[in-house]
Coordinates of C-alpha atoms (C1' of nucleotides) in Angstrom, one line a residue:
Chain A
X198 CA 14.8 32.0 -23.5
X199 CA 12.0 34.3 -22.7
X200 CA 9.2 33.2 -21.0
X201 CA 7.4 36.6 -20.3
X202 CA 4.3 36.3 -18.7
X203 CA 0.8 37.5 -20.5
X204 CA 0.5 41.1 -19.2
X205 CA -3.3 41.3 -19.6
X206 CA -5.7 40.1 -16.6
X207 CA -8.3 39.9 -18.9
X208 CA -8.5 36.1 -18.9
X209 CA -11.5 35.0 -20.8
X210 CA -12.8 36.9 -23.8
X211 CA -16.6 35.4 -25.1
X212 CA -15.2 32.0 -23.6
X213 CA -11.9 31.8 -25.2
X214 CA -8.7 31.6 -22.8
X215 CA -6.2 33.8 -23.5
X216 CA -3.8 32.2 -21.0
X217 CA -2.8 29.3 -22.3
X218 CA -0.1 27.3 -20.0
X219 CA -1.3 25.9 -16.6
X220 CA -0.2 26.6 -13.1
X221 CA 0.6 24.4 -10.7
X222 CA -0.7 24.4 -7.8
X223 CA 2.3 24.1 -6.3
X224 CA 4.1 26.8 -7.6
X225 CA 1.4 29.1 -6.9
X226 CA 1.5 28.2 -3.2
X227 CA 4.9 28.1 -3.7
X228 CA 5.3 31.7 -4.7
X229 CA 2.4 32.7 -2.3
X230 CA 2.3 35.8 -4.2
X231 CA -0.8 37.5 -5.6
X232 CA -1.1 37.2 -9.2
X233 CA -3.4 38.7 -11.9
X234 CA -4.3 35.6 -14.4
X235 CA -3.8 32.6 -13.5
X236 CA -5.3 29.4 -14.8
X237 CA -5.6 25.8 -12.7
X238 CA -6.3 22.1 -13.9
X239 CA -7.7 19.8 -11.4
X240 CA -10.1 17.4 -10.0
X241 CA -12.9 18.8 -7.6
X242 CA -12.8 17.9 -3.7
X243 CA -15.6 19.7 -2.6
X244 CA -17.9 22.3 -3.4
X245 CA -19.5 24.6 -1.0
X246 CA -22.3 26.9 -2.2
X247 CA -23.1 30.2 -0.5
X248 CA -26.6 32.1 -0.8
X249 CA -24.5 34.9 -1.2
X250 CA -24.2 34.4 -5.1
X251 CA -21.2 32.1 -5.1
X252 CA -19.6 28.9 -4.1
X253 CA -16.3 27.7 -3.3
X254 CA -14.6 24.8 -5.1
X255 CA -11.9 23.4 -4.1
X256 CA -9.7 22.2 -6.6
X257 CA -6.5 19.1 -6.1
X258 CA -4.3 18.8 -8.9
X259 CA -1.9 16.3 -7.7
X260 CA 1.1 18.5 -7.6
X261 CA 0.9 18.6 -4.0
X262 CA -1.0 18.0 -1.0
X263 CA -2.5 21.2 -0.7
X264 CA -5.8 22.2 -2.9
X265 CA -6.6 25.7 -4.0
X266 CA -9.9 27.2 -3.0
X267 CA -11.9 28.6 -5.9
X268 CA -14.5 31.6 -5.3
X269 CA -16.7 31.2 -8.6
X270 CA -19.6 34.1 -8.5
X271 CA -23.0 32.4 -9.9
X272 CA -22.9 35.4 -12.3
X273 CA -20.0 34.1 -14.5
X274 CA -20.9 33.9 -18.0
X275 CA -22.2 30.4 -18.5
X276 CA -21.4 29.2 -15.2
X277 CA -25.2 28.3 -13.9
X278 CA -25.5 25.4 -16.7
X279 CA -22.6 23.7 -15.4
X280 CA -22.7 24.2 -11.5
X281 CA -24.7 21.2 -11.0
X282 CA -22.0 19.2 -12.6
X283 CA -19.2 20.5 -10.6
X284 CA -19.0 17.6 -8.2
X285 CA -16.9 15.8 -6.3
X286 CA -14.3 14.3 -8.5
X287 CA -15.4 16.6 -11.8
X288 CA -12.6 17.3 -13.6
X289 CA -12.1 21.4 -14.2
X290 CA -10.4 24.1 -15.2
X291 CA -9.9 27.7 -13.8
X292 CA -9.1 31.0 -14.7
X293 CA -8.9 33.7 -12.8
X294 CA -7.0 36.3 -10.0
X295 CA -5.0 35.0 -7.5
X296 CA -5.5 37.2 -4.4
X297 CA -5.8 37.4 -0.4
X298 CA -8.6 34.5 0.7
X299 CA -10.9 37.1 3.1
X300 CA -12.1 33.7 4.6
X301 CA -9.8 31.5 7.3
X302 CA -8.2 28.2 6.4
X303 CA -6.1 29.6 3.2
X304 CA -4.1 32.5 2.6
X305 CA -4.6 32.6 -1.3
X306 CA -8.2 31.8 -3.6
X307 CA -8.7 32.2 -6.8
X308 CA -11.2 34.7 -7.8
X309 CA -12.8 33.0 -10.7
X310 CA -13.1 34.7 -14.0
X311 CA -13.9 31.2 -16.5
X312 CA -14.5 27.7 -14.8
X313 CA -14.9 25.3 -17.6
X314 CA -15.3 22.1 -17.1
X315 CA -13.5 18.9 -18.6
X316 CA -15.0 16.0 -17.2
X317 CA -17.9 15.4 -14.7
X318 CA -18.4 12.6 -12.0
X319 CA -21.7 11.7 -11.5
X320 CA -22.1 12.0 -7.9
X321 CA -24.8 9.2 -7.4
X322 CA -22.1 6.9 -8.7
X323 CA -18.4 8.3 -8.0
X324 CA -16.8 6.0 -5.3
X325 CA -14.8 8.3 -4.2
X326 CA -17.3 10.9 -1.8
X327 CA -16.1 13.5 0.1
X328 CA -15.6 10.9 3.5
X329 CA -13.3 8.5 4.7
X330 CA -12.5 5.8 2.9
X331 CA -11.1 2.5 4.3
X332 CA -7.6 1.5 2.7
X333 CA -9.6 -2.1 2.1
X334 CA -12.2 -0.4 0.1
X335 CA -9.9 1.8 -1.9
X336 CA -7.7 -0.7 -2.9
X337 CA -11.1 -2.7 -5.0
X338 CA -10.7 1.4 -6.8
X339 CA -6.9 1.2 -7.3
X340 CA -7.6 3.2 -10.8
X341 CA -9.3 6.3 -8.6
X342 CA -8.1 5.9 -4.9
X343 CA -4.7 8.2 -6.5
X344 CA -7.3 11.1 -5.9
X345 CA -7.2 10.6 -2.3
X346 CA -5.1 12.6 -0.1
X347 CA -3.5 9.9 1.3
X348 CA -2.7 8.1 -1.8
X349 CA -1.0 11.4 -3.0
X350 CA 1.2 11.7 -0.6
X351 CA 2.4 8.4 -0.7
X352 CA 3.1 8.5 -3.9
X353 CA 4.5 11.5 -3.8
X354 CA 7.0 10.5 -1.5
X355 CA 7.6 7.7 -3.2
X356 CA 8.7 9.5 -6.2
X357 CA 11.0 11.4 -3.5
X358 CA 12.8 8.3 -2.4
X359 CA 13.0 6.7 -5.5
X360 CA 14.5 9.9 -6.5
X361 CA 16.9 10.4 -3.4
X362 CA 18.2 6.8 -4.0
X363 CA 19.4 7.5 -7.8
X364 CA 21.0 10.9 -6.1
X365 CA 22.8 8.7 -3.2
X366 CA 24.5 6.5 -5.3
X367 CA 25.2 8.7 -8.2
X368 CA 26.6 11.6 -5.6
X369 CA 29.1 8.8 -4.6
X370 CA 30.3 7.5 -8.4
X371 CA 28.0 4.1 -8.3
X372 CA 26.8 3.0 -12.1
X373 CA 23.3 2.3 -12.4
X374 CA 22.7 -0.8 -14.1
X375 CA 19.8 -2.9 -15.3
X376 CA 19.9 -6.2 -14.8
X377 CA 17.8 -8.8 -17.2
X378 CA 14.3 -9.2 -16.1
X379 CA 14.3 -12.9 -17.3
X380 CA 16.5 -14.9 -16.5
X381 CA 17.8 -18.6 -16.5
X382 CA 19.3 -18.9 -12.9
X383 CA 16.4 -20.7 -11.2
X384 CA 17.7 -21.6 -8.1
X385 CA 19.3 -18.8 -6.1
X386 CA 17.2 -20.1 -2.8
X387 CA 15.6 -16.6 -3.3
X388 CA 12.3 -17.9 -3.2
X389 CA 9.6 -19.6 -6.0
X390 CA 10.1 -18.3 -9.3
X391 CA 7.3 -16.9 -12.2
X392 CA 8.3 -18.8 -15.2
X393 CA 8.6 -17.2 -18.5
X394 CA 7.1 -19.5 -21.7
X395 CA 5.7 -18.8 -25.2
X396 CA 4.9 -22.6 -25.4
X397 CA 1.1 -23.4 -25.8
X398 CA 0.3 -24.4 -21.5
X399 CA -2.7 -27.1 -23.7
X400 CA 0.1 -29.1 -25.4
X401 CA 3.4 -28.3 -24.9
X402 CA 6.0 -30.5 -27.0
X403 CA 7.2 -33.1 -25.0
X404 CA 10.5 -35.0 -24.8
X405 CA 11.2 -38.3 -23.3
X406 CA 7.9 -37.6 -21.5
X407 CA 9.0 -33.9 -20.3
X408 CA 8.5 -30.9 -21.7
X409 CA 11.1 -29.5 -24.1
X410 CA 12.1 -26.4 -23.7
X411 CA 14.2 -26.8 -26.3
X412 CA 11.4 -25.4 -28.5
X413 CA 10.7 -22.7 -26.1
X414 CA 11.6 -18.8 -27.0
X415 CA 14.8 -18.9 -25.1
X416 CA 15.6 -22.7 -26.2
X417 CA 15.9 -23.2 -22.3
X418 CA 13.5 -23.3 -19.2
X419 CA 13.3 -18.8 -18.3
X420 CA 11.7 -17.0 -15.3
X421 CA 11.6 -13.7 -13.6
X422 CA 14.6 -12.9 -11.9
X423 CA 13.9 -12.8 -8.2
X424 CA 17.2 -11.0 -7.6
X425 CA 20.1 -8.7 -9.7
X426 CA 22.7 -9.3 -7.5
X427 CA 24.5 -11.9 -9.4
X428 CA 24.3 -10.0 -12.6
X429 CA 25.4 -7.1 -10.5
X430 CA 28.5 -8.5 -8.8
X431 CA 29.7 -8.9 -12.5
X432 CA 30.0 -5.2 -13.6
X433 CA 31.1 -4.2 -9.7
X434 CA 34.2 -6.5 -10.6
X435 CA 34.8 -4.4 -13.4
X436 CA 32.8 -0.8 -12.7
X437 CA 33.8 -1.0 -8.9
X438 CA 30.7 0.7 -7.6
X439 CA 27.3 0.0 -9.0
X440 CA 23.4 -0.3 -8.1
X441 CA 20.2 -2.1 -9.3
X442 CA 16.9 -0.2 -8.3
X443 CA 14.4 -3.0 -10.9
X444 CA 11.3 -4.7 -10.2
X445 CA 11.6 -8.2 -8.7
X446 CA 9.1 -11.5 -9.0
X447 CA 8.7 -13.8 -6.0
X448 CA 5.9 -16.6 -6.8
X449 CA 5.7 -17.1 -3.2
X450 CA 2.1 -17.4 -2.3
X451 CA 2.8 -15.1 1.4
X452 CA -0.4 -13.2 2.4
X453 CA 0.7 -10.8 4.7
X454 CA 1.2 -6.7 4.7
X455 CA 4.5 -7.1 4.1
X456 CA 5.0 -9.1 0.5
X457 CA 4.2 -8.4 -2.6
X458 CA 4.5 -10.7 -5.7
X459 CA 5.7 -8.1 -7.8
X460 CA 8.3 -5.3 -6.0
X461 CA 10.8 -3.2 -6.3
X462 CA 14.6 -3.6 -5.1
X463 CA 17.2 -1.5 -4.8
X464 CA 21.1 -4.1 -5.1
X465 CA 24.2 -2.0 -4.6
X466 CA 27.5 -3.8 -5.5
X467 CA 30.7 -3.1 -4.8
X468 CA 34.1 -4.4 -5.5
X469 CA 36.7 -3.5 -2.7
X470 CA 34.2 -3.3 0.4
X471 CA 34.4 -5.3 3.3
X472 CA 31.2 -6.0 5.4
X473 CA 32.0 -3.7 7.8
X474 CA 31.8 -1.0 4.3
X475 CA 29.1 -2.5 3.7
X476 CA 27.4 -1.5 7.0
X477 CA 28.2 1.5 7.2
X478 CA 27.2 2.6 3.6
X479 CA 23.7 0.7 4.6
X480 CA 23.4 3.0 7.4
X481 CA 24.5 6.1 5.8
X482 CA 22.0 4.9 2.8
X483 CA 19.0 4.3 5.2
X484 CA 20.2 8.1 6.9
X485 CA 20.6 9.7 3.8
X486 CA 17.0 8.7 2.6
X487 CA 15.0 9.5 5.8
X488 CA 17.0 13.3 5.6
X489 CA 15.8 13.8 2.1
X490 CA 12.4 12.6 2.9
X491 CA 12.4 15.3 5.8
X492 CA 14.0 18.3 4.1
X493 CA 11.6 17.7 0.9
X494 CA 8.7 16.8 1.7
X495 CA 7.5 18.4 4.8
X496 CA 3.5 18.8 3.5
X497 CA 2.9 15.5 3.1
X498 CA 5.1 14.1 5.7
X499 CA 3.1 16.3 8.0
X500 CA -0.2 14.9 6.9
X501 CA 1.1 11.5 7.5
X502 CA 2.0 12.4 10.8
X503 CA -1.2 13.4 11.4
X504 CA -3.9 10.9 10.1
X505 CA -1.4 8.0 9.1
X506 CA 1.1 7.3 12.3
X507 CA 1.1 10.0 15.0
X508 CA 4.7 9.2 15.6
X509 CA 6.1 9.3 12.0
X510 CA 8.2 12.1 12.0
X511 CA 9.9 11.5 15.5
X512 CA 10.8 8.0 14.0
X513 CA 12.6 9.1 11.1
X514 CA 14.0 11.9 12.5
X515 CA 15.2 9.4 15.3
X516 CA 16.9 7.1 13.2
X517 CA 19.0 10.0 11.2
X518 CA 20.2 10.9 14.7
X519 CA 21.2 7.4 16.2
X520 CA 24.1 5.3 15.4
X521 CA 22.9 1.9 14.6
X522 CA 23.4 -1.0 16.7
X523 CA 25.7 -3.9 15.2
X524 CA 25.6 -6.8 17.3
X525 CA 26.9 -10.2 16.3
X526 CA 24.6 -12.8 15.8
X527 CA 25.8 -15.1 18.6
X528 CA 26.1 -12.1 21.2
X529 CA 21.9 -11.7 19.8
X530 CA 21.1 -15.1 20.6
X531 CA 23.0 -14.4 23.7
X532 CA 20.8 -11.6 24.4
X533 CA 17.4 -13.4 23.8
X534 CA 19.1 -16.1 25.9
X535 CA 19.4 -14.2 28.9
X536 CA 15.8 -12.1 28.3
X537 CA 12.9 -12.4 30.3
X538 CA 10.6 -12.2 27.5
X539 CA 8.2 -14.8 26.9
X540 CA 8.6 -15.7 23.0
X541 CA 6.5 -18.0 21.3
X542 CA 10.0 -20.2 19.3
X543 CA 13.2 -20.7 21.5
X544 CA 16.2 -19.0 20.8
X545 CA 19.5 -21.4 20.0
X546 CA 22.9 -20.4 18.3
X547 CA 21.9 -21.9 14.9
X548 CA 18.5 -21.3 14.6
X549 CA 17.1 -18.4 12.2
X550 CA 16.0 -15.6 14.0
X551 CA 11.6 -15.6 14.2
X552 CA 10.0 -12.2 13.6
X553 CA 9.5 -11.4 17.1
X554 CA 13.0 -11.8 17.8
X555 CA 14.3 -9.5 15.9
X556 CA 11.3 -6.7 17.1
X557 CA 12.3 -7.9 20.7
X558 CA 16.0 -6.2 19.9
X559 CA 14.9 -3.4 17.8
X560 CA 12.3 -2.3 19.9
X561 CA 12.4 -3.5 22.9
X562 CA 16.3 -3.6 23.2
X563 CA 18.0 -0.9 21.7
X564 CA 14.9 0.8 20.9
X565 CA 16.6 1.5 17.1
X566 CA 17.9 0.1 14.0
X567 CA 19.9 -2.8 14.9
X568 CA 22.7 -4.5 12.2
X569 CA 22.7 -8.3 13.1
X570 CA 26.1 -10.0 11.3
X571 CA 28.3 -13.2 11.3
X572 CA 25.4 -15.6 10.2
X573 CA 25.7 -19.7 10.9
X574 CA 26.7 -20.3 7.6
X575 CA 24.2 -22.7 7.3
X576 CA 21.2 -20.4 7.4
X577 CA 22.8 -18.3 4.8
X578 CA 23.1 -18.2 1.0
X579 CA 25.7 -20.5 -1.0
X580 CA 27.8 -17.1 -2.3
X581 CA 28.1 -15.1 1.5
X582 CA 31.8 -15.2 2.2
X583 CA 32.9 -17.9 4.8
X584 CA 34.3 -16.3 7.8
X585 CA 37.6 -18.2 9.8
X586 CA 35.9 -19.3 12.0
X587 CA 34.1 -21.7 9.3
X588 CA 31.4 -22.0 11.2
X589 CA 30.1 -18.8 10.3
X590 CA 29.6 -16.7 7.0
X591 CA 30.0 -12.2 6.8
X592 CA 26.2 -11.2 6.2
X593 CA 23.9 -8.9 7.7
X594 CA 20.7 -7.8 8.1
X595 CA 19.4 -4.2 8.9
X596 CA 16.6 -4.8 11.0
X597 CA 14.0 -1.5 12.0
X598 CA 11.8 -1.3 15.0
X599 CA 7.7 -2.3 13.9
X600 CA 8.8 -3.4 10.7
X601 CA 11.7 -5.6 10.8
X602 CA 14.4 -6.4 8.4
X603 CA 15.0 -4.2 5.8
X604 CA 18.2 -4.7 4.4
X605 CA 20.1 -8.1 3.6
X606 CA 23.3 -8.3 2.9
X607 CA 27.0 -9.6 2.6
X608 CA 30.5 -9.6 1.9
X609 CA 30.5 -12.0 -1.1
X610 CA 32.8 -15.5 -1.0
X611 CA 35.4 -14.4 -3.6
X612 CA 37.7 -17.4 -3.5
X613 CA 36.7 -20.3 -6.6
X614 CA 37.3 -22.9 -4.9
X615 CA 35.8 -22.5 -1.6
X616 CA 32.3 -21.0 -3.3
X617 CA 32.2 -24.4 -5.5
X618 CA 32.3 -26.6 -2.4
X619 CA 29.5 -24.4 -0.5
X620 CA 27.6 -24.6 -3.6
X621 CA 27.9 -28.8 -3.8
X622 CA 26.7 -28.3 0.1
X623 CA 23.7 -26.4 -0.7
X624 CA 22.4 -29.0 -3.3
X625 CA 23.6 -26.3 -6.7
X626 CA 25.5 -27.4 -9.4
X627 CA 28.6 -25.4 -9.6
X628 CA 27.9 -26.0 -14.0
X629 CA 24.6 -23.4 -13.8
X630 CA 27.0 -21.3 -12.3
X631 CA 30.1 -21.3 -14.1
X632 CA 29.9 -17.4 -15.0
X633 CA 29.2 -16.6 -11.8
X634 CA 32.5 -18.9 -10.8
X635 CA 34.2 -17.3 -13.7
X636 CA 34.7 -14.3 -11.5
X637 CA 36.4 -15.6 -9.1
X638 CA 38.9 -17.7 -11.4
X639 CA 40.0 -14.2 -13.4
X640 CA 40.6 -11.1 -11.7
X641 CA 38.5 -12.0 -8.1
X642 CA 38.3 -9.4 -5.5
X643 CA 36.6 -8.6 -1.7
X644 CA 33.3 -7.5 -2.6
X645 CA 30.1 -6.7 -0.6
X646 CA 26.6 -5.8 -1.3
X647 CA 23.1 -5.8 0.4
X648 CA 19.4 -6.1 -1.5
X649 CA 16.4 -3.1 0.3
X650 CA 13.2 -3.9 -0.8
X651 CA 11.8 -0.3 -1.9
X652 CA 8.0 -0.8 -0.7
X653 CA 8.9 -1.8 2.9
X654 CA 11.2 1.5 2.9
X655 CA 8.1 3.5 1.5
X656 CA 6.0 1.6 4.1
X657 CA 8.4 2.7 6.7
X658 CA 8.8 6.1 5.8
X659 CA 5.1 7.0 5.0
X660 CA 3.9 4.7 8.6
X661 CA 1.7 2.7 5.8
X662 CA 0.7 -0.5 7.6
X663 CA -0.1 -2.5 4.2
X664 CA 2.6 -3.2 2.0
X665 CA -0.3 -3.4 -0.7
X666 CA -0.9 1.0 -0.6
X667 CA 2.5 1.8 -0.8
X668 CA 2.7 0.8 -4.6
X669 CA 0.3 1.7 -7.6
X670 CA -0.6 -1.7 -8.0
X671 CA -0.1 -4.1 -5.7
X672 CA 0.3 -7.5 -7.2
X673 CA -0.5 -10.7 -4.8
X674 CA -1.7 -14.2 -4.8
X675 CA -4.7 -13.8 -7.3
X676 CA -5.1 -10.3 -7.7
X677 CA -3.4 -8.9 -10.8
X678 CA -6.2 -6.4 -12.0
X679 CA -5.5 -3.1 -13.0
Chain B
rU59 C1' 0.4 -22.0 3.2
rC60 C1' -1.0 -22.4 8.7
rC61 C1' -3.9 -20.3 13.1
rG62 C1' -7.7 -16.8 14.5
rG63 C1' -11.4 -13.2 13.1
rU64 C1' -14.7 -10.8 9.6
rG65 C1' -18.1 -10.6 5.2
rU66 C1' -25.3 -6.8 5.9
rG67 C1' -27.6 -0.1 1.5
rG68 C1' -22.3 3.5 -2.4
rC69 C1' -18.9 3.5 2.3
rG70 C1' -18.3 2.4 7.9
rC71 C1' -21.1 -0.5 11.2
rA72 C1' -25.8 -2.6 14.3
rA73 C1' -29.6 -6.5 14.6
rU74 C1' -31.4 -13.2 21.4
rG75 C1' -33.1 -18.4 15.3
rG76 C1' -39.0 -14.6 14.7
rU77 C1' -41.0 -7.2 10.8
rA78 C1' -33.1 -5.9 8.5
rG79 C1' -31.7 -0.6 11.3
rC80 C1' -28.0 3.7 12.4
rG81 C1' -24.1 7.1 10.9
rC82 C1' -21.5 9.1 6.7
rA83 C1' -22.0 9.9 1.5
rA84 C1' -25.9 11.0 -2.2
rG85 C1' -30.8 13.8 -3.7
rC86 C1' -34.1 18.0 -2.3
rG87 C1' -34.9 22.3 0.8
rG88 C1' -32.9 26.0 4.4
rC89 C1' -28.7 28.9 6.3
rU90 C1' -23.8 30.8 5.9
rG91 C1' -16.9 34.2 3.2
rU92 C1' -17.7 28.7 3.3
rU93 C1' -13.7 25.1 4.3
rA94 C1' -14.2 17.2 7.6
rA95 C1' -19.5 23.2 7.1
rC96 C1' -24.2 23.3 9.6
rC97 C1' -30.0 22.3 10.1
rG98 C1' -34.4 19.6 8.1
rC99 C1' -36.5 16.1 4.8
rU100 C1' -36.0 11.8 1.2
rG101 C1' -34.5 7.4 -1.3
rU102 C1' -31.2 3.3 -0.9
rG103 C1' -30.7 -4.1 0.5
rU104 C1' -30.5 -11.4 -3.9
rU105 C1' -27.4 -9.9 4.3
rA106 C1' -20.0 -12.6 -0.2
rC107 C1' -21.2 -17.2 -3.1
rA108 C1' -23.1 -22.6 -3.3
rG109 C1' -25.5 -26.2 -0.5
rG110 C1' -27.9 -27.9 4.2
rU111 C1' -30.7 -27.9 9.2
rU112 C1' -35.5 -25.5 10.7
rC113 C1' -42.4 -23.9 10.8
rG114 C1' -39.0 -19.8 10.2
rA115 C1' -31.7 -18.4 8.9
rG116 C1' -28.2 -12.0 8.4
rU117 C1' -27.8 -15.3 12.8
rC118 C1' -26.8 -22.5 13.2
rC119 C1' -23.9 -26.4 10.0
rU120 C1' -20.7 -27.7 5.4
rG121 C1' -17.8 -26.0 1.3
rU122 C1' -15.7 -22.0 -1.7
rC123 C1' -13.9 -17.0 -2.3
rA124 C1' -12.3 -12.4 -0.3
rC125 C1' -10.5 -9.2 3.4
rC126 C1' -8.1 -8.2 8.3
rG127 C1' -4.6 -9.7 12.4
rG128 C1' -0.6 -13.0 13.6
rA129 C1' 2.9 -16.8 11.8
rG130 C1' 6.1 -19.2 8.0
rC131 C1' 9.0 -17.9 3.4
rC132 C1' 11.4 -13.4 2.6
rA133 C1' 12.7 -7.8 0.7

RNA sequence: UCCGGUGUGGCGCAAUGGUAGCGCAAGCGGCUGUUAACCGCUGUGUUACAGGUUCGAGUCCUGUCACCGGAGCCA
């Protein structure tokens, strides 16, 4: 199809536009070519007025981190009526050259011919001024603090790994699936659950003194899921290979900068894997993402760098280079054993590993990603495969240095019979379950799979330190707004 | 949820129990192919909320809420 160009320069006859379809900023940078019409959509950053007959906007249109400067001549038609209403945050549009900036800072301006404007923000009242902002104070804006610089990059990358993770998976024949957001497994141990109920919360219909759900929408008691990966293990043992990337509901009431009530996870499953497969696609995953992150978004990665975490970019680039750590879990507990370091719980073959203990490795250690696996099976879930030893069960968890674990996974328990007597352990009732049991009764296979909570990887990747600016709109213990 | 800290102009912060100030932003003026512009002037307050102690509370006490740091739960 032919999408020729409009030949004519001539932009704006008695206020109409001739040129109709936008550019973007980014492909104008892009390009970095000269160009005779051109027309820009955006939102004003700042305006700078010269005596000598003209100011300079510049103008932020989201596509990327970059804004264009604008050099509008006070002698445009109709320009002096709305000059004093091109203010920070004004919503405009610009038509113009695109040419050689005579001025330092940017190779290319815009050499107005129209600047029209579509939206003005009255300075006096706009939040958002031309000054740093706290990320406290921007998240009580969540609707306007997108217009910030650092908000757009974040989101932009974002985009990037949410993008980079459909491409991993789909470059290696995995099957994208959606798994139900309600559900009726409540007790996976995976943490409190948000239930699900169109029964009136004044009187609900009782039974026997409790309420029946039997007159509920579902005819049964329904929550958020807080995890795919039981749905998922049922298409891997029949599509081999497949992934959940779906929002995910934990009612836990955690106030810290690293939960969120409402997140996103990303659940590959996969029949035929062992947990040593399962590493190493974890690692080539968390490689694989930090590459793509590099390669595509240099601009923003670079402003990161330098107003977010002055050490971003060595990081990443760091943990594509190194070959992750895998320790067993009683040669870590060794290790914190033997250490020197002062830690606030003790360390014995059994216990959970604290928060600091697992920085202590990763940081202090190994000084990079560190896989800890073989698990005391009782500090693990019901369904992580027993190992033969019987004391311990085949999961791991990806742990990075500052943040902590970021993966969590395991080979899965795929005989019947041994699954149904770790679920009678763990207090379940094999009947909730029989599905889920069903799998391993007809056609049961080895299979593995870990759960990588999307907003700590953008929080990683970005050096955010709150959880709560990595995602649109962060939802937590009483704040829902927006 | 637990421990600790904080809450004061739009934002970031000061103020020994005794007249609430500064910087930024904003408004006005000046200057400049400017660019986190610069220079001058101006305005800006139920000191989070509810009680209490005191002649007098931003400051002390009690409670509530929020935010920050750490911890637990976890991803």
């Amino acid at each position: 199809m032919s999408m020729a160009r409009p030949p004519v320069p001539g932009l704006s006859i008695g206020g109409v536009m001739m040129k109709k379809k936008r550019d973007k900023i980014r492909d104008l940078l892009g390009r970095g070519e000269e160009s005779p019409a051109v027309l820009i959509k955006g939102w004003v950053r700042t305006k700078r007025d010269s005596k000598g007959g003209f100011s300079f906007l510049e103008i932020n249109d989201g596509s990327c981190m970059s804004g264009l400067q604008v050099v509008a001549n006070h002698s445009l038609p109709g320009y002096e009526a709305i000059a004093h209403r091109l203010t920070t945050g004004s919503c405009v549009f610009v038509s113009g050259a695109l040419v050689r900036s005579q001025g330092r800072g940017q190779t290319l301006e815009v050499q107005a011919a129209e600047v029209g404007l579509y939206g003005t923000a009255d300075a006096e009242k706009y939040p958002l001024q031309k000054k740093a902002h706290s990320f406290e104070f921007l998240r009580e804006i969540a609707h306007l603090r997108p217009r910030t610089n650092t908000f757009g990059a974040v989101m932009r990358v974002r985009h990037r790994l949410a993008y980079a993770i459909h491409k991993f998976f789909h470059d290696r024949g995995f099957i994208h699936l959606h798994t139900p957001i309600i559900t009726t497994s409540d007790c996976e141990g995976a943490g409190e659950m948000f239930q699900v109920t169109t029964l009136d919360l004044a009187q609900p219909p009782t039974c026997d003194g409790k309420v029946d759900y039997d007159q509920d929408f579902f005819g049964e008691r329904t929550a958020l899921t807080v995890s795919g990966q039981l749905e998922g293990e049922i298409y891997a043992l029949a599509l081999s290979e497949i992934y959940t990337f779906g929002p995910t509901f934990r009612a836990e009431n955690s106030n810290t900068s690293r939960h969120l009530a409402e997140f996103w996870m990303v659940e590959p499953e996969m029949a035929f894997y062992d947990l040593e497969d399962n590493m190493d696609l974890a690692e080539e995953f968390i490689k694989a993402l930090f590459n793509d992150v590099l390669q595509h978004c240099p601009e923003d990665m670079a402003f990161l760098n330098k107003r977010i975490d002055p050490h971003i970019l060595e990081t990443l680039a760091k943990v594509c280079e190194s070959q992750f750590e895998r320790i067993h879990y009683t040669d870590a507990v060794h290790l914190l054993e033997k250490s020197s370091e002062k830690f606030v719980y003790g360390v014995e073959w059994g216990c959970a590993l604290q928060s600091e203990h697992e920085r202590y490795l990763s940081e202090k250690v190994f000084k990079k990603p560190v896989i800890i696996f073989n698990y005391p099976e009782a500090i693990k879930s019901f369904y992580m495969k027993l190992n033969e030893d019987g004391e311990t069960v085949r999961a791991m968890d990806v742990l990075l240095p500052r943040l902590g674990e970021i993966i969590g996974g395991s080979q899965r328990e795929d005989d019947a019979a041994l699954l149904e007597k770790r679920m009678r352990a763990k207090g379940l009732d094999p009947e909730d379950y029989w599905w889920y049991l069903d799998l391993r009764r007809f056609g049961s296979a080895p299979h593995s799979g870990f759960g990588l909570g999307f907003e700590r990887l953008v929080q990683f990747v970005t050096g955010m330190e709150n959880i709560r600016d990595v995602i649109p709109f962060p939802r937590t213990p009483r704040h829902a707004r927006f």
